[in-house]
Amino acid sequence: MAETRSLSARARDVYRDFVVSGVPASGPSEPDKYAIRGLWTQADAVISDLGLMGSVSVAYALKGQMDADLAHPANVTALVHSDTQANNGLYYKTGASGSGAWVRTGLTLPSSFAADLGAALAGIETIDHAVAIVPGLASVAQAASTTAVEASHQALAAAEASGPVLFYDDHATAAADAGLLPDGQIVEVLKDETRDDLITRYRKIDGALAYRATLYNYIRPGLDAGRNWTGLSVPVTDGVFIDNVLSIQNKSIGPLGRGNAAINFLDSAGVERAAAGYSRNKALAPDIGYGPNIYYIEIGNPFTTDAEATDFALIVSHLQGGPYWGGQRTAYKAISVSSINGSIEMTTNGGLGAISLRDDVYFGYDGGPRTVSFNLSSTRARMRERGNANQFVLATNLINMAAPSDIAIARDDYAVSSWAMSIGGGADRFSIQRAGVSDPLMGETFAIDDIGQVILPKGVMRLGDGVTGPMVLSGTGAPAGSVAAPIGSLYLRRDGGTDAALYIKESDPTGSSGWVAA
């Protein structure tokens, strides 16, 4: 059956908003390619009936636009289609290119022509034309059917030919010029600041620009010259939540297992230098880091043998005059991981410390005790669980911390003494031990036992300044002639009797005489 509806009526049906016209609950309508081709077939027939098919070389929405374009040779035909009824029609060019004028023929277009054409263009604006505006998506065009690609190209070509699009760099400029444009004029904004800087199209309706569509070129050149080659952006969705801007999936399965959903970073020679992704691979030696259900960041030089291995760094940077450190631009490595040995370094830029933790921190693993080392500028300190159950030790210049006290110690530096503070263990006590430079074993110097007694294994306590202050000493036998101490010192004789258990140093501030039994 021949189509009896006008172009505008058929366009409203083909590009209707909902599956059932006027019923939002029926869901959004997706234009049928067959119906689109039928619409343009009808448009061709209309133009052909007017005697224009094959004779129109250029087309203009307004007569003024045509009059300003004289860069055509003589006898070129032009169509004005969206001006006033008096200006619409078929024209031919006189004079050489760059001179002459446009002369109207006797053919007048019907008054409904511009409306019908405008209705078709309104639908065309909603067609996803990423294939036409992003040459880099050639692979997408190849994957689509030839019919769909041709339909997209034909629709775009018809829109350009039958209604020239005015291009503006931004929305503000387009809005300022709206009063100078005729109703029905199509405007394309290349960077619409009112809609996330995307490419949008408007039509002037009732004296103002009416938003019609966002062009679906989500992959587009970066906005900053010299910085970004490709940018990804999701437009305003009027309340629809979009979770991810980009998703990466790898469904491949081969001899090595499932492929990773990863991004590889290559140098200028095409060699992989780093990668990040999600691993489902069970075949690639999980003991060295690769395994199933792991998000990983890979550094080093796994695909090249040169010395320029890739390190990992978390870089913090602030522009000049920023809210944190005003003045010059600031950038520093907050966290860095060496590709040589995996060592981790943390730094700050004037902060409280390299590491700030607000919750519990756990060290070690189920297989046994592990040492936490502190490699300071002039000291090597360690803390770990010692050999006995429930015993923890903090030590300096002591390597074999798990060894019992009767085993010769191993040190970082044999030119300095070693110290250890031990808590718990078989004796259930708090203990401080020391080994002098020439001492092969650690010796206890202070302890608190399991009933709270303070123990001085060396039997000596000095008061005051620690150099000349009086001492409290303990031993066997009388101190006179054998125990040197400052005046005011006390000697507690463990084998003494009546009037021979406590001695006070009353004279000889540096020698061993002057002791008087109390």
Coordinates of C-alpha atoms in Angstrom, one line a residue:
M1 CA 0.0 0.0 0.0
A2 CA 1.3 3.4 -0.9
E3 CA 2.2 5.8 1.9
T4 CA -0.5 8.5 2.3
R5 CA 0.8 10.3 5.4
S6 CA 2.8 13.5 5.1
L7 CA 6.5 13.6 5.9
S8 CA 5.9 15.3 9.2
A9 CA 3.3 12.8 10.3
R10 CA 5.4 9.8 9.3
A11 CA 8.5 11.3 11.0
R12 CA 6.5 11.8 14.2
D13 CA 5.6 8.1 14.1
V14 CA 9.1 6.8 13.2
Y15 CA 10.8 9.0 15.9
R16 CA 8.1 8.8 18.6
D17 CA 9.3 9.0 22.2
F18 CA 7.7 5.8 23.4
V19 CA 6.8 2.4 22.0
V20 CA 3.2 3.3 22.3
S21 CA 2.9 6.9 21.3
G22 CA 1.9 9.1 24.3
V23 CA 2.3 6.2 26.8
P24 CA 5.5 6.6 28.8
A25 CA 5.0 3.2 30.6
S26 CA 5.5 1.4 27.3
G27 CA 9.2 2.3 27.4
P28 CA 11.4 4.4 25.2
S29 CA 11.1 3.8 21.4
E30 CA 14.1 2.9 19.3
P31 CA 13.7 3.9 15.7
D32 CA 13.4 1.0 13.3
K33 CA 16.0 1.1 10.5
Y34 CA 13.4 -0.1 8.0
A35 CA 11.0 2.7 8.9
I36 CA 13.9 5.2 8.7
R37 CA 14.8 4.1 5.2
G38 CA 11.1 4.3 4.2
L39 CA 10.9 7.8 5.5
W40 CA 13.8 8.9 3.4
T41 CA 12.5 7.1 0.4
Q42 CA 9.3 9.1 0.8
A43 CA 11.4 12.3 1.1
D44 CA 13.2 11.4 -2.1
A45 CA 9.9 10.9 -3.8
V46 CA 8.7 14.3 -2.7
I47 CA 11.8 16.1 -4.0
S48 CA 11.6 14.1 -7.2
D49 CA 8.0 15.1 -7.7
L50 CA 9.0 18.7 -7.5
G51 CA 11.5 18.1 -10.3
L52 CA 14.5 18.7 -8.1
M53 CA 16.2 15.2 -8.0
G54 CA 19.5 15.4 -9.7
S55 CA 19.3 19.1 -10.4
V56 CA 20.0 20.7 -7.0
S57 CA 23.7 21.2 -6.4
V58 CA 23.5 23.1 -3.0
A59 CA 20.8 23.8 -0.5
Y60 CA 20.3 26.6 2.1
A61 CA 17.8 27.2 4.9
L62 CA 17.8 31.0 4.2
K63 CA 18.0 33.1 1.1
G64 CA 20.5 35.4 2.8
Q65 CA 22.9 32.5 3.3
M66 CA 22.7 31.6 -0.4
D67 CA 23.2 35.2 -1.5
A68 CA 26.4 35.4 0.6
D69 CA 27.8 32.3 -1.1
L70 CA 28.9 33.2 -4.6
A71 CA 31.8 30.6 -4.7
H72 CA 30.1 28.6 -7.5
P73 CA 30.3 28.6 -11.3
A74 CA 27.5 29.7 -13.5
N75 CA 24.3 27.6 -13.9
V76 CA 24.7 25.8 -10.5
T77 CA 21.2 25.3 -9.0
A78 CA 20.4 25.9 -5.4
L79 CA 17.4 25.2 -3.1
V80 CA 16.1 27.6 -0.4
H81 CA 13.7 25.6 1.8
S82 CA 13.2 27.1 5.2
D83 CA 12.8 30.9 4.6
T84 CA 9.6 32.8 4.0
Q85 CA 7.2 31.4 1.3
A86 CA 8.3 34.3 -0.9
N87 CA 12.0 33.3 -0.7
N88 CA 11.7 29.5 -0.8
G89 CA 12.3 27.9 -4.2
L90 CA 14.8 26.9 -6.8
Y91 CA 17.6 29.3 -7.9
Y92 CA 20.4 29.3 -10.5
K93 CA 23.8 31.0 -10.4
T94 CA 24.9 33.6 -13.0
G95 CA 28.5 34.8 -13.5
A96 CA 31.8 33.2 -12.7
S97 CA 32.7 31.9 -9.2
G98 CA 33.0 34.7 -6.8
S99 CA 30.9 37.1 -8.8
G100 CA 27.4 37.3 -10.3
A101 CA 24.2 36.5 -8.4
W102 CA 21.5 34.0 -7.7
V103 CA 18.3 34.2 -9.8
R104 CA 15.1 32.6 -8.8
T105 CA 13.3 30.3 -11.2
G106 CA 9.5 30.0 -11.5
L107 CA 9.3 27.0 -9.3
T108 CA 7.8 27.7 -5.9
L109 CA 7.9 25.1 -3.1
P110 CA 4.6 24.2 -1.3
S111 CA 4.1 25.9 2.1
S112 CA 4.3 22.5 3.9
F113 CA 7.7 21.6 2.5
A114 CA 9.8 23.4 5.2
A115 CA 7.6 21.9 8.0
D116 CA 7.9 18.4 6.6
L117 CA 11.6 18.7 6.3
G118 CA 12.0 20.2 9.8
A119 CA 10.0 17.3 11.3
A120 CA 12.4 14.8 9.7
L121 CA 15.4 16.8 10.9
A122 CA 14.0 16.7 14.5
G123 CA 14.1 13.0 14.4
I124 CA 17.5 12.8 12.7
E125 CA 19.0 14.9 15.6
T126 CA 18.5 11.9 17.9
I127 CA 20.4 9.4 15.8
D128 CA 23.7 8.3 17.3
H129 CA 26.2 9.5 14.8
A130 CA 29.5 8.6 16.5
V131 CA 30.5 6.8 13.3
A132 CA 30.4 10.0 11.3
I133 CA 32.0 12.3 13.8
V134 CA 34.7 10.1 15.3
P135 CA 36.9 8.6 12.6
G136 CA 38.7 6.5 15.2
L137 CA 35.5 4.4 15.6
A138 CA 36.0 2.7 12.2
S139 CA 36.0 -0.7 14.0
V140 CA 32.6 0.0 15.4
A141 CA 31.3 0.8 11.9
Q142 CA 32.8 -2.4 10.5
A143 CA 31.1 -4.4 13.3
A144 CA 27.7 -2.9 12.5
S145 CA 25.6 -4.0 9.5
T146 CA 26.2 -2.3 6.2
T147 CA 22.5 -1.3 6.1
A148 CA 22.7 0.4 9.5
V149 CA 25.9 2.3 8.6
E150 CA 24.4 3.5 5.2
A151 CA 21.2 4.6 6.9
S152 CA 23.2 6.6 9.4
H153 CA 25.3 8.3 6.7
Q154 CA 22.2 9.0 4.6
A155 CA 20.4 10.6 7.4
L156 CA 23.3 12.8 8.3
A157 CA 23.9 13.8 4.7
A158 CA 20.2 14.7 4.3
A159 CA 20.3 16.8 7.5
E160 CA 23.3 18.7 6.4
A161 CA 22.0 19.2 2.8
S162 CA 18.4 20.2 3.7
G163 CA 19.1 22.3 6.7
P164 CA 22.6 23.8 7.3
V165 CA 23.7 23.5 10.9
L166 CA 25.2 26.5 12.5
F167 CA 28.1 25.6 14.7
Y168 CA 29.1 27.5 17.9
D169 CA 32.0 26.9 20.3
D170 CA 29.9 27.3 23.4
H171 CA 26.3 27.6 24.5
A172 CA 26.6 31.2 25.8
T173 CA 27.6 32.5 22.3
A174 CA 24.8 30.5 20.6
A175 CA 22.2 31.8 23.1
A176 CA 23.4 35.4 22.5
D177 CA 22.9 35.0 18.7
A178 CA 19.5 33.2 19.0
G179 CA 17.6 36.4 18.3
L180 CA 19.3 36.8 14.9
L181 CA 18.3 33.2 13.8
P182 CA 15.1 32.2 12.0
D183 CA 12.7 29.8 13.7
G184 CA 13.6 26.2 12.9
Q185 CA 17.3 26.9 12.6
I186 CA 19.5 24.0 13.9
V187 CA 22.4 24.9 16.1
E188 CA 25.2 22.6 17.2
V189 CA 27.3 23.5 20.2
L190 CA 30.7 21.9 20.2
K191 CA 31.4 22.3 23.9
D192 CA 28.1 22.9 25.8
E193 CA 29.0 24.2 29.2
T194 CA 25.4 23.7 30.4
R195 CA 25.6 20.0 29.7
D196 CA 29.0 18.7 30.9
D197 CA 30.9 20.2 28.0
L198 CA 29.5 17.7 25.5
I199 CA 28.4 18.3 21.9
T200 CA 24.7 19.2 21.8
R201 CA 22.1 20.3 19.2
Y202 CA 19.3 22.9 19.6
R203 CA 16.5 24.1 17.4
K204 CA 15.2 27.7 17.5
I205 CA 11.5 27.4 18.5
D206 CA 9.3 30.3 19.4
G207 CA 12.2 32.7 19.5
A208 CA 14.5 30.6 21.8
L209 CA 16.9 27.7 21.5
A210 CA 15.3 24.5 22.5
Y211 CA 17.5 21.5 23.5
R212 CA 17.0 18.5 21.2
A213 CA 19.8 16.0 21.7
T214 CA 23.3 15.2 23.1
L215 CA 25.4 13.7 20.4
Y216 CA 26.6 10.3 21.5
N217 CA 30.3 10.7 20.9
Y218 CA 31.3 9.7 24.4
I219 CA 34.8 9.0 23.2
R220 CA 36.1 12.3 22.1
P221 CA 39.4 14.3 21.9
G222 CA 40.6 15.8 25.2
L223 CA 39.7 19.3 26.1
D224 CA 43.2 20.4 26.9
A225 CA 45.6 20.6 24.0
G226 CA 48.8 18.8 24.7
R227 CA 47.5 16.9 27.7
N228 CA 44.7 14.4 26.7
W229 CA 44.3 12.5 23.5
T230 CA 41.0 10.9 24.4
G231 CA 38.4 11.8 27.1
L232 CA 35.5 9.9 28.5
S233 CA 32.4 11.7 29.7
V234 CA 28.8 10.7 30.6
P235 CA 26.2 13.3 29.9
V236 CA 23.5 14.5 32.3
T237 CA 21.0 11.7 32.5
D238 CA 18.0 13.4 34.1
G239 CA 18.0 11.3 37.2
V240 CA 19.4 8.0 35.8
F241 CA 22.3 6.7 37.9
I242 CA 25.3 5.6 35.8
D243 CA 27.7 3.5 38.0
N244 CA 30.8 3.2 35.8
V245 CA 32.2 5.4 33.1
L246 CA 34.3 2.6 31.7
S247 CA 34.1 -1.2 32.2
I248 CA 36.7 -3.7 31.1
Q249 CA 35.9 -7.4 30.6
N250 CA 37.9 -10.3 29.3
K251 CA 36.0 -13.5 28.6
S252 CA 38.8 -15.3 26.9
I253 CA 39.9 -18.8 28.1
G254 CA 43.0 -20.5 26.8
P255 CA 45.8 -22.9 27.8
L256 CA 46.9 -20.6 30.6
G257 CA 43.4 -20.1 32.0
R258 CA 41.2 -17.1 31.9
G259 CA 42.4 -13.8 30.5
N260 CA 42.9 -10.8 32.8
A261 CA 40.7 -7.7 32.6
A262 CA 43.7 -5.4 32.6
I263 CA 45.2 -2.2 31.1
N264 CA 48.8 -2.4 29.9
F265 CA 51.0 0.7 29.7
L266 CA 53.6 0.6 26.9
D267 CA 56.6 2.7 26.1
S268 CA 57.2 4.4 22.8
A269 CA 58.7 1.1 21.4
G270 CA 55.5 -0.8 22.3
V271 CA 57.1 -2.7 25.2
E272 CA 54.9 -3.2 28.3
R273 CA 56.3 -1.3 31.3
A274 CA 53.4 -1.6 33.8
A275 CA 49.9 -3.0 34.1
A276 CA 46.9 -2.9 36.3
G277 CA 43.9 -5.1 36.3
Y278 CA 41.8 -7.9 37.7
S279 CA 43.2 -11.4 37.5
R280 CA 41.2 -14.6 37.2
N281 CA 44.2 -16.6 36.2
K282 CA 44.9 -19.8 38.2
A283 CA 47.8 -21.1 36.1
L284 CA 50.5 -18.5 36.5
A285 CA 52.3 -19.3 39.7
P286 CA 50.0 -17.9 42.4
D287 CA 52.9 -18.2 45.0
I288 CA 54.7 -15.3 43.3
G289 CA 51.7 -13.0 43.3
Y290 CA 49.5 -14.0 40.4
G291 CA 46.3 -15.9 41.2
P292 CA 42.5 -15.8 40.9
N293 CA 40.4 -12.9 42.1
I294 CA 43.2 -10.4 42.6
Y295 CA 43.3 -6.7 41.6
Y296 CA 46.9 -6.0 40.9
I297 CA 49.3 -3.3 39.9
E298 CA 52.4 -4.8 38.1
I299 CA 55.7 -2.9 37.9
G300 CA 59.3 -3.9 37.1
N301 CA 60.4 -5.0 33.7
P302 CA 58.6 -8.3 33.0
F303 CA 58.9 -7.9 29.2
T304 CA 62.3 -6.2 28.7
T305 CA 65.7 -6.9 30.0
D306 CA 67.0 -3.3 30.2
A307 CA 68.0 -1.6 33.4
E308 CA 65.1 0.9 33.3
A309 CA 62.7 -1.1 35.5
T310 CA 59.4 0.7 36.4
D311 CA 58.9 1.7 40.0
F312 CA 55.6 2.5 41.6
A313 CA 54.8 5.9 43.2
L314 CA 51.8 7.6 44.7
I315 CA 52.4 11.2 43.9
V316 CA 50.7 14.1 45.6
S317 CA 50.7 17.4 43.8
H318 CA 49.1 20.8 44.3
L319 CA 49.0 23.8 42.1
Q320 CA 50.5 27.2 43.0
G321 CA 48.3 29.0 45.6
G322 CA 46.5 25.8 46.5
P323 CA 44.7 25.3 49.8
Y324 CA 47.4 23.3 51.4
W325 CA 50.8 24.8 50.6
G326 CA 50.6 28.2 48.9
G327 CA 53.4 29.4 46.6
Q328 CA 55.2 27.2 44.2
R329 CA 53.8 24.0 42.7
T330 CA 54.3 21.1 45.1
A331 CA 54.7 17.4 44.2
Y332 CA 56.2 14.6 46.2
K333 CA 56.1 10.8 46.4
A334 CA 53.9 9.9 49.3
I335 CA 54.4 6.1 48.7
S336 CA 57.1 4.6 46.5
V337 CA 57.8 0.9 45.8
S338 CA 61.2 -0.2 44.4
S339 CA 61.1 -2.4 41.4
I340 CA 64.5 -3.8 42.5
N341 CA 63.6 -5.4 45.8
G342 CA 60.1 -4.4 46.6
S343 CA 61.0 -2.0 49.4
I344 CA 58.4 0.5 50.4
E345 CA 59.1 4.1 51.3
M346 CA 56.7 6.7 52.7
T347 CA 57.3 10.4 52.9
T348 CA 55.4 13.5 53.8
N349 CA 55.7 17.2 52.9
G350 CA 55.7 18.8 56.3
G351 CA 53.0 16.5 57.8
L352 CA 52.9 14.8 61.2
G353 CA 54.6 11.6 59.9
A354 CA 55.0 9.3 57.1
I355 CA 52.4 6.9 58.4
S356 CA 49.2 7.9 60.3
L357 CA 47.0 4.9 61.4
R358 CA 43.7 5.3 63.2
D359 CA 42.8 1.7 63.8
D360 CA 44.6 -1.5 65.0
V361 CA 47.6 -2.6 63.1
Y362 CA 48.7 -6.3 62.9
F363 CA 52.2 -7.7 62.2
G364 CA 53.3 -11.2 61.6
Y365 CA 51.5 -14.3 60.3
D366 CA 50.3 -17.7 61.4
G367 CA 53.6 -19.5 60.5
G368 CA 55.6 -18.1 63.4
P369 CA 57.1 -14.9 64.8
R370 CA 58.4 -12.2 62.5
T371 CA 60.7 -9.2 63.2
V372 CA 59.8 -5.5 62.7
S373 CA 63.0 -3.6 62.0
F374 CA 63.7 0.1 62.3
N375 CA 66.8 1.2 60.3
L376 CA 67.4 4.6 61.7
S377 CA 70.2 7.0 61.0
S378 CA 72.6 5.6 63.6
T379 CA 70.6 2.8 65.3
R380 CA 69.2 -0.5 64.2
A381 CA 66.3 -1.4 66.4
R382 CA 64.0 -4.5 66.3
M383 CA 60.9 -5.8 68.0
R384 CA 59.5 -9.3 67.8
E385 CA 58.1 -12.2 69.7
R386 CA 61.0 -14.0 71.4
G387 CA 61.6 -17.7 71.7
N388 CA 59.5 -18.3 74.8
A389 CA 55.7 -18.3 74.7
N390 CA 54.0 -14.9 75.5
Q391 CA 57.4 -13.1 75.4
F392 CA 57.9 -9.9 73.5
V393 CA 61.2 -8.1 73.1
L394 CA 62.4 -4.7 71.9
A395 CA 66.1 -4.5 71.3
T396 CA 68.9 -2.4 69.8
N397 CA 72.0 -3.8 68.1
L398 CA 70.9 -7.4 68.6
I399 CA 70.3 -9.7 65.7
N400 CA 69.6 -13.1 67.2
M401 CA 66.7 -12.0 69.4
A402 CA 65.1 -15.4 69.7
A403 CA 68.2 -16.9 71.2
P404 CA 68.3 -17.7 75.0
S405 CA 70.4 -15.5 77.2
D406 CA 73.2 -18.1 77.5
I407 CA 73.9 -18.1 73.8
A408 CA 76.5 -15.7 72.4
I409 CA 74.8 -12.7 70.8
A410 CA 75.1 -11.5 67.2
R411 CA 75.2 -7.7 66.7
D412 CA 74.9 -5.2 63.9
D413 CA 77.8 -3.2 65.3
Y414 CA 80.4 -4.9 67.6
A415 CA 81.8 -1.5 68.5
V416 CA 78.8 -0.5 70.6
S417 CA 76.8 -2.1 73.4
S418 CA 73.5 -4.0 73.0
W419 CA 70.2 -3.6 74.9
A420 CA 67.0 -5.5 75.2
M421 CA 63.7 -5.0 77.0
S422 CA 61.7 -8.2 77.4
I423 CA 58.2 -8.7 78.6
G424 CA 56.6 -12.0 79.7
G425 CA 58.1 -15.3 78.8
G426 CA 58.7 -18.4 81.0
A427 CA 59.8 -16.4 84.0
D428 CA 56.8 -14.1 83.6
R429 CA 58.7 -10.9 84.3
F430 CA 59.7 -7.5 82.9
S431 CA 63.4 -7.4 82.3
I432 CA 66.0 -5.0 81.0
Q433 CA 69.2 -6.6 79.7
R434 CA 72.6 -5.3 78.5
A435 CA 75.7 -6.5 76.9
G436 CA 78.8 -4.3 76.9
V437 CA 81.1 -4.0 73.9
S438 CA 83.3 -6.9 75.1
D439 CA 80.4 -9.0 76.7
P440 CA 79.5 -12.1 74.7
L441 CA 76.2 -12.6 76.6
M442 CA 73.3 -10.4 77.6
G443 CA 73.0 -9.8 81.3
E444 CA 70.0 -8.7 83.3
T445 CA 70.3 -5.3 84.9
F446 CA 66.7 -4.6 86.1
A447 CA 63.5 -6.7 86.6
I448 CA 60.0 -6.8 88.0
D449 CA 58.9 -10.3 88.8
D450 CA 55.4 -11.9 88.7
I451 CA 54.5 -10.7 92.2
G452 CA 55.6 -7.1 91.6
Q453 CA 59.1 -7.2 93.2
V454 CA 61.7 -4.8 91.8
I455 CA 64.9 -6.8 91.3
L456 CA 68.4 -5.4 90.8
P457 CA 70.4 -8.5 89.7
K458 CA 73.7 -6.5 89.9
G459 CA 72.9 -5.5 93.4
V460 CA 73.6 -1.8 92.9
M461 CA 71.4 1.3 92.8
R462 CA 72.8 4.9 92.5
L463 CA 70.8 8.0 93.5
G464 CA 71.2 11.6 92.4
D465 CA 73.1 12.5 89.3
G466 CA 74.2 8.9 88.5
V467 CA 77.9 9.8 88.8
T468 CA 78.7 11.2 92.2
G469 CA 75.4 10.5 94.0
P470 CA 75.2 8.0 96.9
M471 CA 74.7 4.3 96.2
V472 CA 72.6 1.4 97.6
L473 CA 74.6 -1.8 97.4
S474 CA 74.2 -5.4 98.5
G475 CA 76.8 -8.1 99.0
T476 CA 78.4 -10.5 101.5
G477 CA 81.2 -9.7 103.9
A478 CA 82.1 -6.3 105.3
P479 CA 82.5 -3.5 102.8
A480 CA 85.5 -1.8 104.3
G481 CA 88.6 -2.1 102.1
S482 CA 86.6 -3.8 99.2
V483 CA 83.6 -1.7 98.2
A484 CA 84.3 1.9 97.0
A485 CA 81.3 4.3 97.1
P486 CA 80.5 8.0 97.6
I487 CA 79.8 9.4 101.1
G488 CA 76.1 8.7 102.1
S489 CA 76.0 5.3 100.4
L490 CA 74.4 2.3 102.1
Y491 CA 75.7 -1.2 102.1
L492 CA 73.3 -4.1 102.9
R493 CA 75.2 -7.2 104.1
R494 CA 73.4 -10.3 103.3
D495 CA 75.4 -12.5 105.7
G496 CA 75.7 -10.0 108.5
G497 CA 74.4 -10.3 112.1
T498 CA 73.7 -7.9 115.0
D499 CA 75.2 -4.5 114.3
A500 CA 76.8 -5.9 111.2
A501 CA 73.9 -6.0 108.6
L502 CA 73.8 -2.3 107.6
Y503 CA 76.8 0.0 106.8
I504 CA 76.9 3.7 106.1
K505 CA 79.7 5.5 104.2
E506 CA 80.7 8.5 106.3
S507 CA 84.1 9.4 104.8
D508 CA 86.5 8.8 101.9
P509 CA 84.2 10.0 99.1
T510 CA 86.0 7.9 96.4
G511 CA 87.7 5.0 98.2
S512 CA 86.7 1.9 100.0
S513 CA 87.3 3.1 103.6
G514 CA 85.0 5.2 105.8
W515 CA 82.2 2.5 106.3
V516 CA 80.6 2.5 109.7
A517 CA 78.2 -0.3 110.9
A518 CA 74.9 1.1 111.9

